[in-house]
Coordinates of N, CA and C in Angstrom, one line a residue:
X1 N 17.4 18.0 4.1 CA 18.1 16.9 3.4 C 19.2 16.4 4.3
X2 N 19.2 15.1 4.6 CA 20.2 14.5 5.5 C 21.2 13.6 4.7
X3 N 20.9 13.2 3.5 CA 21.8 12.4 2.7 C 21.6 12.7 1.2
X4 N 22.7 12.7 0.5 CA 22.6 12.8 -1.0 C 23.8 12.0 -1.6
X5 N 23.5 11.2 -2.6 CA 24.5 10.4 -3.3 C 25.1 11.2 -4.5
X6 N 26.0 10.6 -5.2 CA 26.7 11.2 -6.3 C 25.7 11.6 -7.4
X7 N 24.7 10.7 -7.7 CA 23.7 11.0 -8.7 C 22.9 12.2 -8.4
X8 N 22.6 12.4 -7.1 CA 21.8 13.5 -6.6 C 22.7 14.8 -6.8
X9 N 23.9 14.7 -6.4 CA 24.8 15.9 -6.6 C 24.8 16.3 -8.1
X10 N 24.9 15.4 -9.0 CA 24.9 15.7 -10.4 C 23.6 16.3 -10.8
X11 N 22.5 15.7 -10.4 CA 21.2 16.2 -10.7 C 21.0 17.6 -10.4
X12 N 21.4 18.0 -9.1 CA 21.3 19.4 -8.6 C 22.4 20.3 -9.0
X13 N 23.4 19.8 -9.8 CA 24.5 20.5 -10.2 C 25.4 21.0 -9.1
X14 N 25.5 20.2 -8.0 CA 26.3 20.6 -6.8 C 27.7 20.1 -7.0
X15 N 28.6 20.9 -6.4 CA 30.0 20.5 -6.4 C 30.3 19.7 -5.2
X16 N 29.5 19.9 -4.1 CA 29.8 19.1 -2.9 C 28.5 18.9 -2.2
X17 N 28.4 17.9 -1.3 CA 27.2 17.5 -0.5 C 26.8 18.7 0.4
X18 N 27.8 19.5 0.8 CA 27.5 20.5 1.8 C 26.6 21.6 1.2
X19 N 26.5 21.7 -0.2 CA 25.6 22.6 -0.8 C 24.2 22.2 -0.7
X20 N 24.0 20.9 -0.4 CA 22.6 20.3 -0.4 C 22.2 20.0 1.1
X21 N 23.1 19.3 1.8 CA 22.8 18.8 3.1 C 22.3 20.0 4.1
X22 N 21.3 19.7 4.9 CA 20.8 20.6 5.8 C 19.7 21.5 5.3
X23 N 19.5 21.5 4.0 CA 18.5 22.4 3.4 C 17.1 21.7 3.4
X24 N 16.1 22.4 3.4 CA 14.7 21.9 3.3 C 14.5 21.3 1.9
X25 N 13.9 20.2 1.8 CA 13.6 19.6 0.5 C 12.7 20.6 -0.3
X26 N 11.8 21.3 0.5 CA 10.9 22.3 -0.2 C 11.7 23.4 -1.0
X27 N 12.9 23.7 -0.6 CA 13.7 24.7 -1.3 C 14.1 24.3 -2.7
X28 N 13.9 23.0 -3.1 CA 14.2 22.5 -4.4 C 13.0 22.4 -5.3
X29 N 11.8 22.9 -4.8 CA 10.6 22.9 -5.6 C 10.2 24.3 -5.9
X30 N 9.6 24.6 -7.1 CA 9.1 25.9 -7.3 C 7.9 26.3 -6.3
X31 N 7.8 27.5 -5.9 CA 6.7 27.9 -5.0 C 5.4 27.4 -5.4
X32 N 5.1 27.4 -6.7 CA 3.8 27.0 -7.2 C 3.5 25.5 -6.9
X33 N 4.5 24.7 -6.7 CA 4.4 23.3 -6.4 C 4.1 23.0 -4.9
X34 N 4.4 23.9 -4.0 CA 4.4 23.7 -2.6 C 3.0 23.3 -2.1
X35 N 1.9 23.9 -2.5 CA 0.6 23.5 -2.0 C 0.3 22.0 -2.3
X36 N 0.6 21.6 -3.5 CA 0.4 20.2 -3.9 C 1.3 19.3 -3.1
X37 N 2.5 19.6 -2.8 CA 3.4 18.8 -2.0 C 2.9 18.7 -0.6
X38 N 2.4 19.9 0.0 CA 1.9 19.9 1.3 C 0.7 19.0 1.5
X39 N -0.2 19.0 0.4 CA -1.3 18.2 0.4 C -0.9 16.7 0.5
X40 N 0.1 16.3 -0.3 CA 0.5 14.9 -0.3 C 1.1 14.5 1.1
X41 N 1.9 15.4 1.7 CA 2.4 15.1 3.0 C 1.3 15.0 4.0
X42 N 0.3 15.8 3.9 CA -0.9 15.7 4.8 C -1.5 14.3 4.7
X43 N -1.7 13.9 3.4 CA -2.3 12.6 3.2 C -1.4 11.5 3.8
X44 N -0.1 11.6 3.7 CA 0.7 10.5 4.3 C 0.6 10.6 5.8
X45 N 0.5 11.7 6.4 CA 0.4 11.8 7.9 C -0.9 11.2 8.4
X46 N -2.0 11.4 7.6 CA -3.3 10.9 8.1 C -3.5 9.4 7.8
X47 N -2.9 8.9 6.8 CA -3.0 7.5 6.4 C -1.6 7.1 5.8
X48 N -0.7 6.6 6.6 CA 0.6 6.3 6.1 C 0.7 5.1 5.2
X49 N 0.3 5.3 4.0 CA 0.4 4.3 2.9 C 1.1 4.9 1.7
X50 N 1.6 4.1 0.8 CA 2.2 4.6 -0.4 C 1.2 5.3 -1.3
X51 N 1.5 6.4 -1.7 CA 0.7 7.2 -2.7 C 1.2 7.0 -4.1
X52 N 0.4 7.1 -5.1 CA 0.9 6.9 -6.4 C 1.9 8.0 -6.8
X53 N 2.8 7.7 -7.6 CA 3.8 8.8 -8.0 C 3.1 9.9 -8.9
X54 N 3.7 11.0 -8.9 CA 3.3 12.1 -9.7 C 4.5 12.9 -10.3
X55 N 4.2 13.6 -11.3 CA 5.3 14.4 -12.0 C 5.3 15.8 -11.4
X56 N 6.5 16.3 -11.2 CA 6.7 17.6 -10.7 C 8.0 18.2 -11.3
X57 N 8.3 19.4 -11.0 CA 9.6 20.0 -11.3 C 10.4 20.3 -10.1
X58 N 11.7 20.2 -10.2 CA 12.6 20.6 -9.1 C 13.6 21.6 -9.7
X59 N 14.2 22.4 -8.8 CA 15.1 23.4 -9.1 C 16.5 23.0 -8.8
X60 N 17.4 23.1 -9.8 CA 18.8 22.8 -9.5 C 19.5 24.1 -8.8
X61 N 20.7 23.9 -8.4 CA 21.4 25.0 -7.7 C 21.6 26.2 -8.7
X62 N 21.7 25.9 -10.0 CA 21.8 27.0 -11.0 C 20.5 27.6 -11.4
X63 N 19.4 27.1 -10.8 CA 18.1 27.6 -11.1 C 17.4 27.0 -12.3
X64 N 18.0 25.9 -12.8 CA 17.3 25.2 -13.9 C 16.2 24.3 -13.4
X65 N 15.1 24.3 -14.1 CA 14.0 23.4 -13.8 C 14.1 22.0 -14.4
X66 N 14.0 21.0 -13.7 CA 14.1 19.6 -14.2 C 12.8 18.8 -13.8
X67 N 12.3 18.1 -14.8 CA 11.1 17.2 -14.5 C 11.5 16.0 -13.7
X68 N 10.7 15.6 -12.7 CA 11.0 14.5 -11.9 C 9.7 13.7 -11.6
X69 N 9.8 12.5 -11.2 CA 8.7 11.7 -10.7 C 8.9 11.6 -9.2
X70 N 7.8 12.0 -8.4 CA 7.9 12.0 -7.0 C 7.1 10.9 -6.4
X71 N 7.7 10.1 -5.5 CA 7.0 9.0 -4.8 C 7.2 9.2 -3.3
X72 N 6.2 9.2 -2.5 CA 6.3 9.3 -1.1 C 5.7 8.1 -0.4
X73 N 6.4 7.5 0.6 CA 5.9 6.4 1.3 C 6.1 6.6 2.8

């Protein structure tokens, strides 16, 4: 993660950007989600077009799971 705004800090329950910046985006997804995410990244690398959004869960710094819609372009 190279940038996070105030809404992102609130979403992840972070007190400062330093708690988020520099971390892998993968660290915010449950391990069971990683194969699906890797598949999507592979699709983007092979054909760089916008893929349809999908629903997933992300993990906050407190360990809470939150539902999100993921879009990659």
